[in-house]
PDB file of C-alpha atoms in Angstrom:
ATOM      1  CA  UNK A   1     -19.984 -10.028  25.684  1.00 38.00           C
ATOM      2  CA  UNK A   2     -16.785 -10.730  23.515  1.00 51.00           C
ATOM      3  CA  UNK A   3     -14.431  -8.142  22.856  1.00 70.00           C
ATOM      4  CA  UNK A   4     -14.624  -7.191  18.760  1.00 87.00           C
ATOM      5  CA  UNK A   5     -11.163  -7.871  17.718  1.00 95.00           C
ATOM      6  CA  UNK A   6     -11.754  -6.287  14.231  1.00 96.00           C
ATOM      7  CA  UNK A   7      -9.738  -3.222  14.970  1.00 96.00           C
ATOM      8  CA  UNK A   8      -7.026  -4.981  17.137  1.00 97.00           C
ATOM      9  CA  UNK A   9      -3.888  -4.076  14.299  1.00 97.00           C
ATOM     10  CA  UNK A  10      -6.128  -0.330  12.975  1.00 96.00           C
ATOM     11  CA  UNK A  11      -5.787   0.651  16.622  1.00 96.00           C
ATOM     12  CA  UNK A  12      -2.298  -0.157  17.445  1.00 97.00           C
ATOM     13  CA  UNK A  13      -0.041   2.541  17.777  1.00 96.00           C
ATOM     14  CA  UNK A  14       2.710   3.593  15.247  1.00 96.00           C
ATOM     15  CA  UNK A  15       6.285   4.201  16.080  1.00 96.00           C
ATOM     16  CA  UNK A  16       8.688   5.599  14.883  1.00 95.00           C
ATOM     17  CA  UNK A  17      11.787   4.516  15.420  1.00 93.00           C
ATOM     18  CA  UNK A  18      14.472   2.071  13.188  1.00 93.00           C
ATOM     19  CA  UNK A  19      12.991  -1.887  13.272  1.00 92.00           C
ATOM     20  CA  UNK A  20      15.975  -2.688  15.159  1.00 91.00           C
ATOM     21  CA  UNK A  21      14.955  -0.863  17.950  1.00 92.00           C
ATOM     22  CA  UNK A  22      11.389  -1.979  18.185  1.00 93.00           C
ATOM     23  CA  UNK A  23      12.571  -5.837  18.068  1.00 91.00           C
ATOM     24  CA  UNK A  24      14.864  -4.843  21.083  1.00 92.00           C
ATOM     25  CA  UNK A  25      11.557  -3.216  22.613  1.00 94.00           C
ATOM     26  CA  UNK A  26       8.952  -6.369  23.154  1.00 93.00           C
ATOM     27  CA  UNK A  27       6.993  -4.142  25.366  1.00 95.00           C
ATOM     28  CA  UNK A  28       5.785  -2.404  22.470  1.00 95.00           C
ATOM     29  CA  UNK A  29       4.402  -5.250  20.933  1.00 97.00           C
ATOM     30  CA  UNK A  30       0.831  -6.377  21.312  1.00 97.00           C
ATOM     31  CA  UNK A  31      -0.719 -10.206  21.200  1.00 97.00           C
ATOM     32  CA  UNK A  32      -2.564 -10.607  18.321  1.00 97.00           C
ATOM     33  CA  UNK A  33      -6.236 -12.032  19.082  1.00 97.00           C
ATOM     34  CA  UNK A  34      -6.875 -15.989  19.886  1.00 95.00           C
ATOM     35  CA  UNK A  35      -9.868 -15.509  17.317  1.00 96.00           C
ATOM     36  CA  UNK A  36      -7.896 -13.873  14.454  1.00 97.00           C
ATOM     37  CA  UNK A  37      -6.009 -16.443  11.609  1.00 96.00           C
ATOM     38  CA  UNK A  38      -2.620 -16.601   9.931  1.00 96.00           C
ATOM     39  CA  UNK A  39      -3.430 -17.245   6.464  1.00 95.00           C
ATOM     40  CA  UNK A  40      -0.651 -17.895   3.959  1.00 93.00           C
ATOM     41  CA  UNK A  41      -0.518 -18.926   0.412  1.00 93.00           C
ATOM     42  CA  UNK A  42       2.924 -20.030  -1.613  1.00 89.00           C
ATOM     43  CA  UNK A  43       3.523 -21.393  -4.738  1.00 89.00           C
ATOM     44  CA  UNK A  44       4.007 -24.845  -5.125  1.00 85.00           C
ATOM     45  CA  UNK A  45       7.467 -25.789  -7.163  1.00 83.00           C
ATOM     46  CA  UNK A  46       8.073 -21.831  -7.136  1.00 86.00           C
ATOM     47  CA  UNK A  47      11.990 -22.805  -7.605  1.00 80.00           C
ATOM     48  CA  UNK A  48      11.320 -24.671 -10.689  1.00 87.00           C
ATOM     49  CA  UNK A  49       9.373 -21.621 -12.172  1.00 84.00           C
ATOM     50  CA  UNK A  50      11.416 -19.167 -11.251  1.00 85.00           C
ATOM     51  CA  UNK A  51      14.274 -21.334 -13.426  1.00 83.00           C
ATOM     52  CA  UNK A  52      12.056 -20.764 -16.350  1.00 88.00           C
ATOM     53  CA  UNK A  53      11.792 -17.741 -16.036  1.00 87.00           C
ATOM     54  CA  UNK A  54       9.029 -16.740 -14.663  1.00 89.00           C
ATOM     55  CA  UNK A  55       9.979 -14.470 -11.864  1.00 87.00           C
ATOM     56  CA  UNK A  56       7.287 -11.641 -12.511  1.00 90.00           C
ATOM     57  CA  UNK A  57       4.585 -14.566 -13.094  1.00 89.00           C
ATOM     58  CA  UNK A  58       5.097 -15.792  -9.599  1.00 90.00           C
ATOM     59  CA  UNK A  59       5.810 -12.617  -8.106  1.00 89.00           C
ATOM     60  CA  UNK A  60       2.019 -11.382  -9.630  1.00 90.00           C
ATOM     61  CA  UNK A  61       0.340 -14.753  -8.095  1.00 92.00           C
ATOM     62  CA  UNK A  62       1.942 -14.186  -4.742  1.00 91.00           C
ATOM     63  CA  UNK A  63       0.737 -10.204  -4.772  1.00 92.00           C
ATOM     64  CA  UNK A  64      -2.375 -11.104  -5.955  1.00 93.00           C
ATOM     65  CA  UNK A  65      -3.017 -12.586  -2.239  1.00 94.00           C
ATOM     66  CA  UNK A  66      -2.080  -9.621  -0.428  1.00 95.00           C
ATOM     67  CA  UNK A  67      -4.836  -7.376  -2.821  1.00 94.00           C
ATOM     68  CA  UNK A  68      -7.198 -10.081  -2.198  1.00 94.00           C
ATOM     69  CA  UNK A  69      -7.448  -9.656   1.426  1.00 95.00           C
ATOM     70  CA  UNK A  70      -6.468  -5.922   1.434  1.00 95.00           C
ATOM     71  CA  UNK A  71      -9.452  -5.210  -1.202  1.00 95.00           C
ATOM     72  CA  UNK A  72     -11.820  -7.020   1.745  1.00 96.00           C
ATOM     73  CA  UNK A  73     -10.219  -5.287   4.699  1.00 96.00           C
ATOM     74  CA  UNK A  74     -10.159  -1.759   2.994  1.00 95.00           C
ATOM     75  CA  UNK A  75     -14.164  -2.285   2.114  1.00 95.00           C
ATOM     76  CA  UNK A  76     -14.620  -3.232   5.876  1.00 96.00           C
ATOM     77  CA  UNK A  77     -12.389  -0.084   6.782  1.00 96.00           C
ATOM     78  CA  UNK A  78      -9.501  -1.430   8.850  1.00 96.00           C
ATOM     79  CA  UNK A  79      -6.048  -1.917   8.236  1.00 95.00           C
ATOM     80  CA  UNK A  80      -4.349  -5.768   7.596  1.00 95.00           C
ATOM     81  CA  UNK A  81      -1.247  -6.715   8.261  1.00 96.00           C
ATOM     82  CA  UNK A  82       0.819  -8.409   5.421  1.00 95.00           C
ATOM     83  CA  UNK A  83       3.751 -10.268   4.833  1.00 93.00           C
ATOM     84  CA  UNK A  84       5.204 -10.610   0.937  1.00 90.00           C
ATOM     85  CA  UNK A  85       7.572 -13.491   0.044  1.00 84.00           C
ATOM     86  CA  UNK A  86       8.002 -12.870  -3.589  1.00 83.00           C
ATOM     87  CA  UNK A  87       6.390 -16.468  -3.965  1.00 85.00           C
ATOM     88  CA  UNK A  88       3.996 -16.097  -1.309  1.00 88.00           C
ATOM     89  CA  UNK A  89       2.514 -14.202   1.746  1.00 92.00           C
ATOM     90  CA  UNK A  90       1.383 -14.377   5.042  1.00 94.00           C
ATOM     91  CA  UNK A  91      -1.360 -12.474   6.402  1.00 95.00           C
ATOM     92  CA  UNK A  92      -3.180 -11.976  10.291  1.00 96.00           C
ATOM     93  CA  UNK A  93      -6.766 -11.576   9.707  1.00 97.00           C
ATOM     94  CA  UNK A  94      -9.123 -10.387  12.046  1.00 97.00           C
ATOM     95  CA  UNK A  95     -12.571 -13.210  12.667  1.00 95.00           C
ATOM     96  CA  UNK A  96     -14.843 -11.201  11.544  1.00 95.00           C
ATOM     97  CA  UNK A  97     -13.124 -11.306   7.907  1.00 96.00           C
ATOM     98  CA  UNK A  98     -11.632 -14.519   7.753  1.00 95.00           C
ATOM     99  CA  UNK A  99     -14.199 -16.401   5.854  1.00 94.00           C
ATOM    100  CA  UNK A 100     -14.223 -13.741   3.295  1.00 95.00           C
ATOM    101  CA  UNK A 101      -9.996 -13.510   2.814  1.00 96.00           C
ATOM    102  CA  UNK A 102     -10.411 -17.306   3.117  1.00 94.00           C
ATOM    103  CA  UNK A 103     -12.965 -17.362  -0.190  1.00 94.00           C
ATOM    104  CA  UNK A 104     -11.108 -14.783  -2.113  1.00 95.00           C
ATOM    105  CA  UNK A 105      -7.741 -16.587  -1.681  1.00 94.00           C
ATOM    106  CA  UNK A 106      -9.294 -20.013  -3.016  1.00 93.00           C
ATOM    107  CA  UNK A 107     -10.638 -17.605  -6.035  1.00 94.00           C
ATOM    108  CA  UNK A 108      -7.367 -16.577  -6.979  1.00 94.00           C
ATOM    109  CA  UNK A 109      -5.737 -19.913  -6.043  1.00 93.00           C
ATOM    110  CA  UNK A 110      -8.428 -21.653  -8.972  1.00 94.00           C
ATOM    111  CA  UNK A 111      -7.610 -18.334 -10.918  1.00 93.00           C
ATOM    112  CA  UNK A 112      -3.986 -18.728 -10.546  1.00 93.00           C
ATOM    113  CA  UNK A 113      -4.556 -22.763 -12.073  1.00 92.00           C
ATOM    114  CA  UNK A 114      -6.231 -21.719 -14.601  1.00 94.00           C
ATOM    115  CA  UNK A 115      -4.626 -18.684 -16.176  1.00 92.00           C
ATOM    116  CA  UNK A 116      -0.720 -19.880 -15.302  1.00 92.00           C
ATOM    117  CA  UNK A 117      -0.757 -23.588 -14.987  1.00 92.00           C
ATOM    118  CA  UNK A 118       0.692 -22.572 -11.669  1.00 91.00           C
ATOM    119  CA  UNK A 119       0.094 -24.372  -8.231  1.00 90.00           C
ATOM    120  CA  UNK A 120      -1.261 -21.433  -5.453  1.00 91.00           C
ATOM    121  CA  UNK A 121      -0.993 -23.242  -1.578  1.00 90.00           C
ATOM    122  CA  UNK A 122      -3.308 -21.709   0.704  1.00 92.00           C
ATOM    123  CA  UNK A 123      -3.410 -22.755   4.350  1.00 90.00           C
ATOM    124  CA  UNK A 124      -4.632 -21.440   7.394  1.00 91.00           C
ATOM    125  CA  UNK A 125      -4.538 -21.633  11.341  1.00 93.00           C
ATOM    126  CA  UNK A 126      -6.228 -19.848  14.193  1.00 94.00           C
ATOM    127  CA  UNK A 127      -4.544 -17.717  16.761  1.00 96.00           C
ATOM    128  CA  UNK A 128      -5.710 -19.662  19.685  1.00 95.00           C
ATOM    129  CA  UNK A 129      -4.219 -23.327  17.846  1.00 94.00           C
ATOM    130  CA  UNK A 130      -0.899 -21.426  17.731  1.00 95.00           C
ATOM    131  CA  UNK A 131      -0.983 -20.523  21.205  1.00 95.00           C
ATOM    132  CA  UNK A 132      -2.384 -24.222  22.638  1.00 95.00           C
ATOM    133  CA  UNK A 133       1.218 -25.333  20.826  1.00 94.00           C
ATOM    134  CA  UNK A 134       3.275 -22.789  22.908  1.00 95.00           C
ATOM    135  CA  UNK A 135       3.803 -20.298  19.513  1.00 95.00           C
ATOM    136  CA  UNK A 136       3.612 -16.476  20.424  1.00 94.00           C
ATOM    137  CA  UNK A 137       2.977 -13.985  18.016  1.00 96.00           C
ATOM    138  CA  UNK A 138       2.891 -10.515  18.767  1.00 96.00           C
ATOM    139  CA  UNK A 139       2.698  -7.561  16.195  1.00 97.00           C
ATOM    140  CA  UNK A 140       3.965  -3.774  16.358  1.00 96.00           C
ATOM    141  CA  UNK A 141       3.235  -1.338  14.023  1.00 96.00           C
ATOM    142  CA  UNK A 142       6.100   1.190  12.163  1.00 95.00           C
ATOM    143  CA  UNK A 143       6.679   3.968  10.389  1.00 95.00           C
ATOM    144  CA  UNK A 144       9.881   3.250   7.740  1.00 91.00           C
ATOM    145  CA  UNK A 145       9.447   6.035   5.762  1.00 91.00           C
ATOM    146  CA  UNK A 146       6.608   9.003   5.956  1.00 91.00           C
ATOM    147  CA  UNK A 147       3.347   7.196   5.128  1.00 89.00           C
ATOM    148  CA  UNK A 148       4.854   3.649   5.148  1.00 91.00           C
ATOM    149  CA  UNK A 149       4.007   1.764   7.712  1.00 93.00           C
ATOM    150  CA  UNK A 150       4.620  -1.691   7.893  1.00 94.00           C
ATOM    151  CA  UNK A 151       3.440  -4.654  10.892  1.00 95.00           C
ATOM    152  CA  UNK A 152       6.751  -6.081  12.845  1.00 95.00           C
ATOM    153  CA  UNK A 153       5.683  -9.782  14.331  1.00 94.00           C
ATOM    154  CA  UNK A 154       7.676 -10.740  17.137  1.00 94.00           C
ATOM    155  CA  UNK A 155       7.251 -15.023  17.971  1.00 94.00           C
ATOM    156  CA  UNK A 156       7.808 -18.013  15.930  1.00 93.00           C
ATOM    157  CA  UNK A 157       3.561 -18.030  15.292  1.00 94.00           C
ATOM    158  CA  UNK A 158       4.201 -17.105  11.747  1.00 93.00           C
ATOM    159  CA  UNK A 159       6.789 -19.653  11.244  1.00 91.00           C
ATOM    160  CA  UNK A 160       3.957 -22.681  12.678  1.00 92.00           C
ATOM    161  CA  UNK A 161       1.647 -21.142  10.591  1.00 91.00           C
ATOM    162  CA  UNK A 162       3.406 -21.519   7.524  1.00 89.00           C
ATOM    163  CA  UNK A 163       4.878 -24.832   8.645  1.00 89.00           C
ATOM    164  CA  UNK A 164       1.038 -26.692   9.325  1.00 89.00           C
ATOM    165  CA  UNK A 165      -0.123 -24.924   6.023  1.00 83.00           C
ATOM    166  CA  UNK A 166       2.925 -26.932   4.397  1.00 80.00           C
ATOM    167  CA  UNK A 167       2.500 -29.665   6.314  1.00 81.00           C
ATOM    168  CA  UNK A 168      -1.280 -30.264   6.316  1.00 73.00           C
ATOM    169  CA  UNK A 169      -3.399 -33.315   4.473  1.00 37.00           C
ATOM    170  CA  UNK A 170      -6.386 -30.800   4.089  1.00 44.00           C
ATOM    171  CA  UNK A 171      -8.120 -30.490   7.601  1.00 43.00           C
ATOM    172  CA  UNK A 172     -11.048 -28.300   7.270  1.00 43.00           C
ATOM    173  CA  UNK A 173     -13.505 -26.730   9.974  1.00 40.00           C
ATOM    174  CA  UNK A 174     -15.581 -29.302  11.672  1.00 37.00           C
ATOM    175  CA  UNK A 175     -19.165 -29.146  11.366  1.00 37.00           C
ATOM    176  CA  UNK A 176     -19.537 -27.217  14.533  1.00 37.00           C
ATOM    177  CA  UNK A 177     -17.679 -24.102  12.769  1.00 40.00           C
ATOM    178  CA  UNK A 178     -14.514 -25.201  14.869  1.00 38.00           C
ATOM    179  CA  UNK A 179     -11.154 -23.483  13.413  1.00 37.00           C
ATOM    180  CA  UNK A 180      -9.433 -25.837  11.528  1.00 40.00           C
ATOM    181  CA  UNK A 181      -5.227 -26.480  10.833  1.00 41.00           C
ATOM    182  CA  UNK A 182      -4.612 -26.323   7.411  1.00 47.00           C
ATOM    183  CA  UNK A 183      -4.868 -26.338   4.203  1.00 45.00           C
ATOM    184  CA  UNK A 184      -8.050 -24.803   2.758  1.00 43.00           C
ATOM    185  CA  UNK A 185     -10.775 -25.844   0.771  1.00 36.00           C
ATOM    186  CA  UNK A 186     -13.190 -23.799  -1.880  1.00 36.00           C
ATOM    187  CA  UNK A 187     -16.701 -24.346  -0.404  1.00 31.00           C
ATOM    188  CA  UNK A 188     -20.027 -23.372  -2.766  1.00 24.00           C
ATOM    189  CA  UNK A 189     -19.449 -19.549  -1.627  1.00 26.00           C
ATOM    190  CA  UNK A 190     -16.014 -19.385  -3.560  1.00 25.00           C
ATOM    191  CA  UNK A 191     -17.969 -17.469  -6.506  1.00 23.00           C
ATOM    192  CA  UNK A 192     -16.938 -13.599  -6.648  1.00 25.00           C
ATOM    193  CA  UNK A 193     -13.684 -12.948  -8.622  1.00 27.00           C
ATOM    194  CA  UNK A 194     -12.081  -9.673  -6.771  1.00 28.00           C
ATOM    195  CA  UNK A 195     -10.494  -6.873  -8.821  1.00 30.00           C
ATOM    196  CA  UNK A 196      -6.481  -7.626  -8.439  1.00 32.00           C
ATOM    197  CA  UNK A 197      -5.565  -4.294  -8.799  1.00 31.00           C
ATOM    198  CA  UNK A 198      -8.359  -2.275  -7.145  1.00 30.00           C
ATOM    199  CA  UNK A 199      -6.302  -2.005  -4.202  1.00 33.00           C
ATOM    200  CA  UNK A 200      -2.834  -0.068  -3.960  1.00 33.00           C
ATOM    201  CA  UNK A 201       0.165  -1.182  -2.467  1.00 37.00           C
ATOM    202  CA  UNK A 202       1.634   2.281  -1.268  1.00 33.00           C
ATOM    203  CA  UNK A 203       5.566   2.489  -0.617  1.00 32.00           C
ATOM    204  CA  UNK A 204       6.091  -1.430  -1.025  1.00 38.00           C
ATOM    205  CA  UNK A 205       5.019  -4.587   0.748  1.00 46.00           C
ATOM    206  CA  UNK A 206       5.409  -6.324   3.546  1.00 56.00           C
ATOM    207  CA  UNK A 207       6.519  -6.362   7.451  1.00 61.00           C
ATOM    208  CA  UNK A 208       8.905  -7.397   9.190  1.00 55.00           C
ATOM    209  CA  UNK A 209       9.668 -10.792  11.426  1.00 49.00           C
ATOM    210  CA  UNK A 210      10.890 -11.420  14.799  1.00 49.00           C
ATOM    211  CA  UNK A 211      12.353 -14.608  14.151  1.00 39.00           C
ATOM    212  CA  UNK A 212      15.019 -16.584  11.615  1.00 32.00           C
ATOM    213  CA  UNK A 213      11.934 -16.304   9.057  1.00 32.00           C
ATOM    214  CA  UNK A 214      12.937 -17.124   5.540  1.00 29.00           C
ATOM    215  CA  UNK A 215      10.795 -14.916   4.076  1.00 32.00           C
ATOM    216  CA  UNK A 216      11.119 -11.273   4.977  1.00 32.00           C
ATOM    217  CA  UNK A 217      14.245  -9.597   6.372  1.00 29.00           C
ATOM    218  CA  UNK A 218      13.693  -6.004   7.211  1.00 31.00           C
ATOM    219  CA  UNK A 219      15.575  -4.853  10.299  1.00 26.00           C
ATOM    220  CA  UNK A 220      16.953  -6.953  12.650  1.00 26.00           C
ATOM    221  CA  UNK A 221      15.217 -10.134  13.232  1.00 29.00           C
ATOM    222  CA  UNK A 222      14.439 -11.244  17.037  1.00 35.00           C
ATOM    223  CA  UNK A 223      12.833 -14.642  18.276  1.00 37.00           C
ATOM    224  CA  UNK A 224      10.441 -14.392  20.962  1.00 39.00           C
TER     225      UNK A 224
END
């Protein structure tokens, strides 16, 4: 029987000790699961918008994504970890919830359209497609302040992730269910709109990378 991978991140341990020190520490870190996905979601042209102006509108879209997938994971009880860009995120997310994050995420991109005239990316790549390239991606989890904690990713897997999502013509999953590279696509079960501010953000958002990522910078950054 497989091993459920839901709880893989919920069950890690949490240290505490400065970032710097766990990046220097890569036996502390754990592989993240072949069968979980790196979703991530950007906006398109964000540089142009944010020269109008409209820092707080793109900095709302790109939250939005996070609550999305948090809202799903908190119903289902575990923990998700997160990755804010200010106009965008990146987020691990365990199989058994990856269709549902997947669904939301096309929701709020259509949402985002709509209500903003604003462009919302979202692209996503399994685990194990990572790996079969030669991309680690290992996560930690730490305590920055009492009741923060925050996922540290150690590897350049995030950084493939984002750069197939980017990069991608709009490969879906094959008709056998296979994961697919890519962007992704709203299917006839894209219906539910999800409450963007059900779920709270406590303390701030986002982890920290292992890696020259261009996105978040807390601690010292370490490539696999």
């Amino acid at each position: 029987m497989a091993k459920d991978t839901l709880r893989y991140f919920t069950d890690l341990p949490v240290h505490r000790r400065p970032v710097s020190g766990i990046l220097a520490d890569p036996a502390v870190f754990a592989d993240v699961p072949e069968d979980w996905e790196v979703i991530t979601s950007d906006v398109r042209g964000s540089t142009q918008a944010l020269n109008e102006g409209r820092h707080q509108v793109v900095n709302l879209v790109a939250t939005g994504s996070i609550i999305a997938a948090l809202n799903i994971a908190h119903r289902a009880g575990v923990a998700l970890p997160f990755f804010f860009g200010g106009d965008g995120a990146t987020l691990a997310v365990p199989a058994a919830l990856a269709r549902q994050i997947e669904q939301a995420l096309l929701v709020h991109r259509d949402n985002t359209r709509a209500n903003f005239g604003l462009d919302l990316r979202v692209g996503g790549v399994a685990v194990a497609q990572l790996r079969a390239r030669g991309q680690t991606l290992k996560l930690a989890r730490v305590e920055i302040a009492p009741g923060f904690v925050i996922p540290v990713a150690l590897g350049r897997g995030l950084l493939e992730a984002e750069r197939i999502a980017k990069a991608a013509a709009g490969t879906r999953r094959d008709g056998a269910g296979q994961p697919r590279l890519g962007a992704l696509h709203a299917g006839r079960e894209a219906g539910a709109v999800f409450d963007l501010f059900r779920h709270r953000l406590h303390g701030g958002l986002g982890g920290a990378f292992g890696g020259d990522h261009r996105r978040i910078h807390l601690g010292r950054a370490r490539a696999d």
